[in-house]
Every structure is written in structure tokens, then in C-alpha cells.
Amino acid sequence: MLGQACSSAPSGGPDGGGAGAAPGGATASGGGTEGAGGGPIVDEAPRFAIEGVTTWRHGASAAYTLIHDDTCGAGLDNQLSVAAPALGQRGLRASFGAIVQSCVERDLWDALRELLAQGHEIVNHSFSHPDLTMPPVDLAVEIDGARATLEAELSGYGITFFVFPLDAFNDELVDHLRAQGYLGARAGARGVNPPDYEDDLRIRFDVFGPGYSVYAGAAGTPCAAVAPGDEAGGASPACRQYILDQLVEDAIAAGGWGVRELHSVAGEAWEPVPIDEYEAHLDRVRDRIDAGALWMDTASAVLRYRRAREACPPPVVRGDRLLFAPPSGRCAAYATPLTWIVKPLAGAPTALSAIQDGAPLDTRAVGDGRFLVDADPAGGAVTLSAQ
Ligand SMILES: [Zn+2]
């Protein structure tokens, strides 16, 4: 290793060669120092090891996405006027499934642009909300045309997720979305997606209200008396709260991804959640996030993380720098910060700071002398500093 003699910095611990690093090799390769040419000698012995990337961002135990369906539909404007502000007050983001014909007819584009400005996601919920499995259906209108209209009205915003109207889908429809380059679709069985689920185009989810939830009739729960098809208003407040919160708890227990389908937060639309119960749920979610157990984000944000995790190799460590290889096309396409597990190789630092492209990165200590660093593998070198 060149240059070690010039530095007083530790030269690395017993596993300083990168043992235990993630596949792809988080090892210092040596070479390339300026010292070889007579300039300043740089210590390139790795002072940190990259031990891998966490399954979900920030090292959270689970991911959670809330999707409001039927955005722009009659009776659902409370999504825009009530739900979005309640999310924003807690620093949370959600996905909103637009019925595009309704957005056009009711001219709600300014409201949708405001949702995007707040960090929420707009997803395609078809043009006119038909059962796409019942012919005749024109996919060029209902899926492709709806997406094109959204993207044109939203100034080129990329639509990357699809929600099937009435949750009705078949293999042909899923294949169509895959061919059109969608990142994912809500089209699966009910329940939590395990951490290693197979298909982004068949995302599992749970439906609110109570009569349509996986928790309907669950023995020993506040929903034990709920029968399939029962209306939300007929279920107890305790049952409604249980349904909203338990999907999050089950996702945390499974280390997976919980996706919640719901519609309005008040009013007369299908299966509304009372606003006080909605806010209580968001408070519960916020608590879980603050405890490090949960990452809540939009559907496409979770999918991008998952795909970047597979497509982007870990950085090489040289000295106190993390050097990412030039991103492949796939890695660059999903470019998003990944959460790297970083272990200092000497000393027992209690804090770690990181800078990428001049900006400080989110870092946190996780015990056992390890830290998490959120760094974009397409964002250039990261400089670490342990304190
Ligand atoms: Zn719908």
C-alpha cells in the first residue's frame, strides 16, 4: 500500500483488507497515488470498511407506502385539502392514484402540481377507472393515454407506478405495464411484501375499509366481528385503527414492505377514514420512523431504492474516501441514495460525518462501532470523518 509511511493515521484494523465487505469488493486496490509521480503522497490505506447496503433506506426494519386511490374523483378532494397537509405536517410522503379523466374534466392540474411540489407521487390509476380485465378495453387509452396525459399536464413528470382500477388485473395487463417500462404496480395478494419479494409489478397490499382488509374477522383482534364486505362505518373505531396500524407493525415484524390502499379521509366517497383516525395513524407511523423501525416513502421511491440496491455496487474505500465506480446504465437509471453500512477500522468513534459533492449526508450510529451513511452511488466520491 503506497503512502502509509507519510501519514499518522491508523493503517487499518485486523480486517483492514476489506474482509466482510459486501460482494463486489469494498477493498482498497492501491495504485493511483500522486506520490508515485513525485507529488504529495496520499495515504490510501482504507480507514473504513463498507459492510453492505441496508435492505431499506436509513437501515429501517421495514418500508411503508400509503396510496390514496381515485384522486380527482368526486368526493375525494379531501385527499388534497386534508390528507396532503396532514402528511406534510409530519414530514411524510404518499402516492396518489389519479383517475385521469376526472382530473381532465375537473381541471385539477394545479392541485396535482401542488402535490408534487410537496414531495408526493402521482401514479396512474387509468383514464376512466374501468375493470381492465373485462373486454372491450382499450389499453392505449386506459393505460398509455392516461399516462401520457398526466406526464404532459405535469410538465414531463415521469409516471412510474400503476394502480389497477377495482384491483382487477391479469397476466396480460401486468405484462403490458412491464413492456411500458413501469417500475411497479399494485397487483398482488393481500398482506405484507417480504423483504425478498419477487416481482415489482405484483406488489402486495391491504385495502381499507375493514370489510376488504386482510384483518377482517381476525380472531382475537378488534376486527373479529367484521365480515367480508362490511362497510367502514359499521366497524368500531378500534377496528379501523387496528387495520391501519397493524399493517405497519406486521411489515416491521417481517422486515418487509407494507402498502396501504385507502381512498378519502372524510366525506361520502368509498370507505372513508375519519380524519382524526387518519392523523392518529400518521402519528403512529412518525413514531416508528423516529425510532428507526420504519421508512415511509412513495411507491416509486421504495422501488428505486430496491432496484438501485441491486444495480449499484458498493464503493471502494481509499483512505477516508468512498469511491463509487462510474454508474452503469441501470444504476444511473435508479439513481437514489442508498444506505451503506460503514465500519471505522480504528479507534472507537462515536460520530461520523460524511460529505458528497459539497453537501453533508445523513449518517447515524447503529451500535457495534458501525454507522449508516446515505450516499448516492451516482453522486461522486464521499469523504468521511469520524469523531
Ligand atoms: Zn379506484
Short mmCIF file of C-alpha atoms in Angstrom, two decimals, residues 204-373:
data_model
loop_
_atom_site.label_atom_id
_atom_site.label_comp_id
_atom_site.label_asym_id
_atom_site.label_seq_id
_atom_site.Cartn_x
_atom_site.Cartn_y
_atom_site.Cartn_z
CA ARG A 204 -48.95 -6.94 -2.31
CA PHE A 205 -51.14 -4.53 -0.36
CA ASP A 206 -54.00 -4.22 2.07
CA VAL A 207 -57.31 -2.49 1.41
CA PHE A 208 -59.18 -0.12 3.70
CA GLY A 209 -62.07 -0.40 4.75
CA PRO A 210 -62.40 -3.12 7.26
CA GLY A 211 -64.59 -5.46 5.20
CA TYR A 212 -61.96 -5.55 2.45
CA SER A 213 -58.89 -5.82 4.66
CA VAL A 214 -56.79 -8.89 5.34
CA TYR A 215 -57.58 -8.22 9.01
CA ALA A 216 -61.36 -8.59 8.59
CA GLY A 217 -62.61 -11.21 11.01
CA ALA A 218 -59.17 -11.83 12.51
CA ALA A 219 -59.72 -13.73 15.74
CA GLY A 220 -58.63 -12.03 18.92
CA THR A 221 -58.47 -8.57 17.33
CA PRO A 222 -60.84 -5.58 17.41
CA CYS A 223 -61.91 -6.67 13.91
CA ALA A 224 -63.01 -10.18 14.91
CA ALA A 225 -66.67 -9.38 14.22
CA VAL A 226 -66.08 -7.79 10.82
CA ALA A 227 -67.34 -9.86 7.89
CA PRO A 228 -66.12 -9.54 4.29
CA GLY A 229 -67.85 -6.61 2.63
CA ASP A 230 -68.85 -4.85 5.85
CA GLU A 231 -68.76 -1.08 5.49
CA ALA A 232 -66.21 1.08 7.32
CA GLY A 233 -68.95 2.89 9.21
CA GLY A 234 -70.13 -0.39 10.67
CA ALA A 235 -66.76 -1.26 12.16
CA SER A 236 -65.63 0.04 15.53
CA PRO A 237 -63.09 2.88 15.68
CA ALA A 238 -60.74 0.41 17.38
CA CYS A 239 -61.02 -1.95 14.41
CA ARG A 240 -60.40 0.81 11.88
CA GLN A 241 -57.33 1.96 13.79
CA TYR A 242 -56.12 -1.62 14.14
CA ILE A 243 -56.28 -2.16 10.39
CA LEU A 244 -54.28 0.97 9.63
CA ASP A 245 -51.64 0.40 12.29
CA GLN A 246 -51.30 -3.38 12.16
CA LEU A 247 -50.05 -3.46 8.56
CA VAL A 248 -47.17 -1.26 9.70
CA GLU A 249 -46.44 -3.49 12.68
CA ASP A 250 -46.61 -6.61 10.51
CA ALA A 251 -44.24 -5.04 7.99
CA ILE A 252 -41.77 -4.26 10.77
CA ALA A 253 -42.05 -7.80 12.14
CA ALA A 254 -41.44 -9.27 8.68
CA GLY A 255 -38.73 -6.79 7.67
CA GLY A 256 -40.82 -6.20 4.56
CA TRP A 257 -42.82 -3.53 2.74
CA GLY A 258 -46.37 -2.67 3.71
CA VAL A 259 -48.54 -0.95 1.11
CA ARG A 260 -51.83 0.55 2.30
CA GLU A 261 -54.66 1.26 -0.13
CA LEU A 262 -57.20 3.80 1.05
CA HIS A 263 -59.42 6.40 -0.52
CA SER A 264 -60.74 9.52 1.18
CA VAL A 265 -60.17 10.81 4.70
CA ALA A 266 -63.68 12.12 5.22
CA GLY A 267 -66.89 12.65 3.31
CA GLU A 268 -69.05 10.33 1.29
CA ALA A 269 -66.57 8.60 -1.03
CA TRP A 270 -65.88 4.86 -0.80
CA GLU A 271 -64.80 3.67 2.66
CA PRO A 272 -63.55 6.95 4.14
CA VAL A 273 -61.15 7.07 7.09
CA PRO A 274 -62.25 9.63 9.71
CA ILE A 275 -59.66 12.40 9.79
CA ASP A 276 -58.85 12.00 13.48
CA GLU A 277 -58.13 8.30 12.92
CA TYR A 278 -56.04 9.10 9.85
CA GLU A 279 -53.96 11.59 11.84
CA ALA A 280 -53.58 9.15 14.74
CA HIS A 281 -52.24 6.62 12.24
CA LEU A 282 -49.77 9.13 10.80
CA ASP A 283 -48.60 9.96 14.34
CA ARG A 284 -48.03 6.25 14.96
CA VAL A 285 -46.08 6.00 11.70
CA ARG A 286 -44.00 9.04 12.63
CA ASP A 287 -43.14 7.45 15.98
CA ARG A 288 -42.00 4.27 14.26
CA ILE A 289 -39.87 6.28 11.83
CA ASP A 290 -38.29 8.27 14.66
CA ALA A 291 -37.49 5.01 16.47
CA GLY A 292 -35.56 3.81 13.40
CA ALA A 293 -38.00 0.98 12.69
CA LEU A 294 -39.72 2.34 9.59
CA TRP A 295 -39.07 4.11 6.31
CA MET A 296 -42.16 5.68 4.74
CA ASP A 297 -41.95 6.90 1.17
CA THR A 298 -43.79 6.86 -2.14
CA ALA A 299 -44.21 3.60 -4.05
CA SER A 300 -41.70 4.57 -6.73
CA ALA A 301 -39.16 5.81 -4.18
CA VAL A 302 -39.19 2.40 -2.49
CA LEU A 303 -38.91 0.64 -5.85
CA ARG A 304 -35.99 2.82 -6.93
CA TYR A 305 -34.17 2.06 -3.70
CA ARG A 306 -34.75 -1.67 -4.15
CA ARG A 307 -33.54 -1.63 -7.76
CA ALA A 308 -30.53 0.61 -7.08
CA ARG A 309 -29.60 -1.71 -4.23
CA GLU A 310 -29.21 -4.49 -6.79
CA ALA A 311 -27.77 -2.43 -9.66
CA CYS A 312 -25.18 -0.25 -7.91
CA PRO A 313 -22.03 -1.89 -6.48
CA PRO A 314 -20.55 -0.70 -3.18
CA PRO A 315 -17.80 1.91 -3.25
CA VAL A 316 -14.09 1.21 -2.93
CA VAL A 317 -12.52 2.75 0.18
CA ARG A 318 -9.33 4.74 -0.15
CA GLY A 319 -8.17 6.48 2.98
CA ASP A 320 -11.22 8.26 4.29
CA ARG A 321 -12.96 8.41 0.91
CA LEU A 322 -15.64 6.22 -0.63
CA LEU A 323 -15.14 5.98 -4.38
CA PHE A 324 -18.05 4.79 -6.48
CA ALA A 325 -17.40 3.30 -9.90
CA PRO A 326 -18.96 5.22 -12.79
CA PRO A 327 -22.59 4.07 -12.59
CA SER A 328 -23.84 1.55 -15.09
CA GLY A 329 -26.88 2.47 -17.12
CA ARG A 330 -29.13 0.54 -14.76
CA CYS A 331 -27.60 2.09 -11.66
CA ALA A 332 -27.86 5.59 -13.08
CA ALA A 333 -31.48 4.98 -14.10
CA TYR A 334 -32.49 4.34 -10.49
CA ALA A 335 -30.05 6.84 -9.00
CA THR A 336 -31.11 7.35 -5.43
CA PRO A 337 -29.29 7.48 -2.11
CA LEU A 338 -28.56 4.04 -0.70
CA THR A 339 -27.83 3.40 2.96
CA TRP A 340 -24.34 1.94 3.37
CA ILE A 341 -23.10 0.14 6.47
CA VAL A 342 -19.77 1.72 7.37
CA LYS A 343 -17.32 0.47 9.98
CA PRO A 344 -14.34 2.58 11.06
CA LEU A 345 -11.26 0.36 11.16
CA ALA A 346 -9.50 2.09 14.04
CA GLY A 347 -10.46 3.77 17.26
CA ALA A 348 -13.94 3.89 18.69
CA PRO A 349 -15.56 6.97 17.17
CA THR A 350 -18.97 7.98 18.45
CA ALA A 351 -19.98 10.04 15.45
CA LEU A 352 -19.39 10.03 11.72
CA SER A 353 -19.87 12.86 9.27
CA ALA A 354 -19.93 12.47 5.51
CA ILE A 355 -19.81 14.90 2.61
CA GLN A 356 -20.71 14.22 -1.03
CA ASP A 357 -20.48 16.89 -3.71
CA GLY A 358 -20.07 19.54 -1.04
CA ALA A 359 -23.20 18.61 0.88
CA PRO A 360 -23.43 16.82 4.24
CA LEU A 361 -25.02 13.38 4.13
CA ASP A 362 -27.42 11.75 6.57
CA THR A 363 -25.46 9.49 8.93
CA ARG A 364 -26.32 7.64 12.11
CA ALA A 365 -24.65 5.34 14.61
CA VAL A 366 -26.15 1.87 14.88
CA GLY A 367 -24.02 0.29 17.60
CA ASP A 368 -21.23 -2.28 17.38
CA GLY A 369 -18.99 0.52 16.15
CA ARG A 370 -20.92 0.80 12.91
CA PHE A 371 -22.58 3.72 11.16
CA LEU A 372 -25.09 4.17 8.37
CA VAL A 373 -24.40 6.66 5.59
#
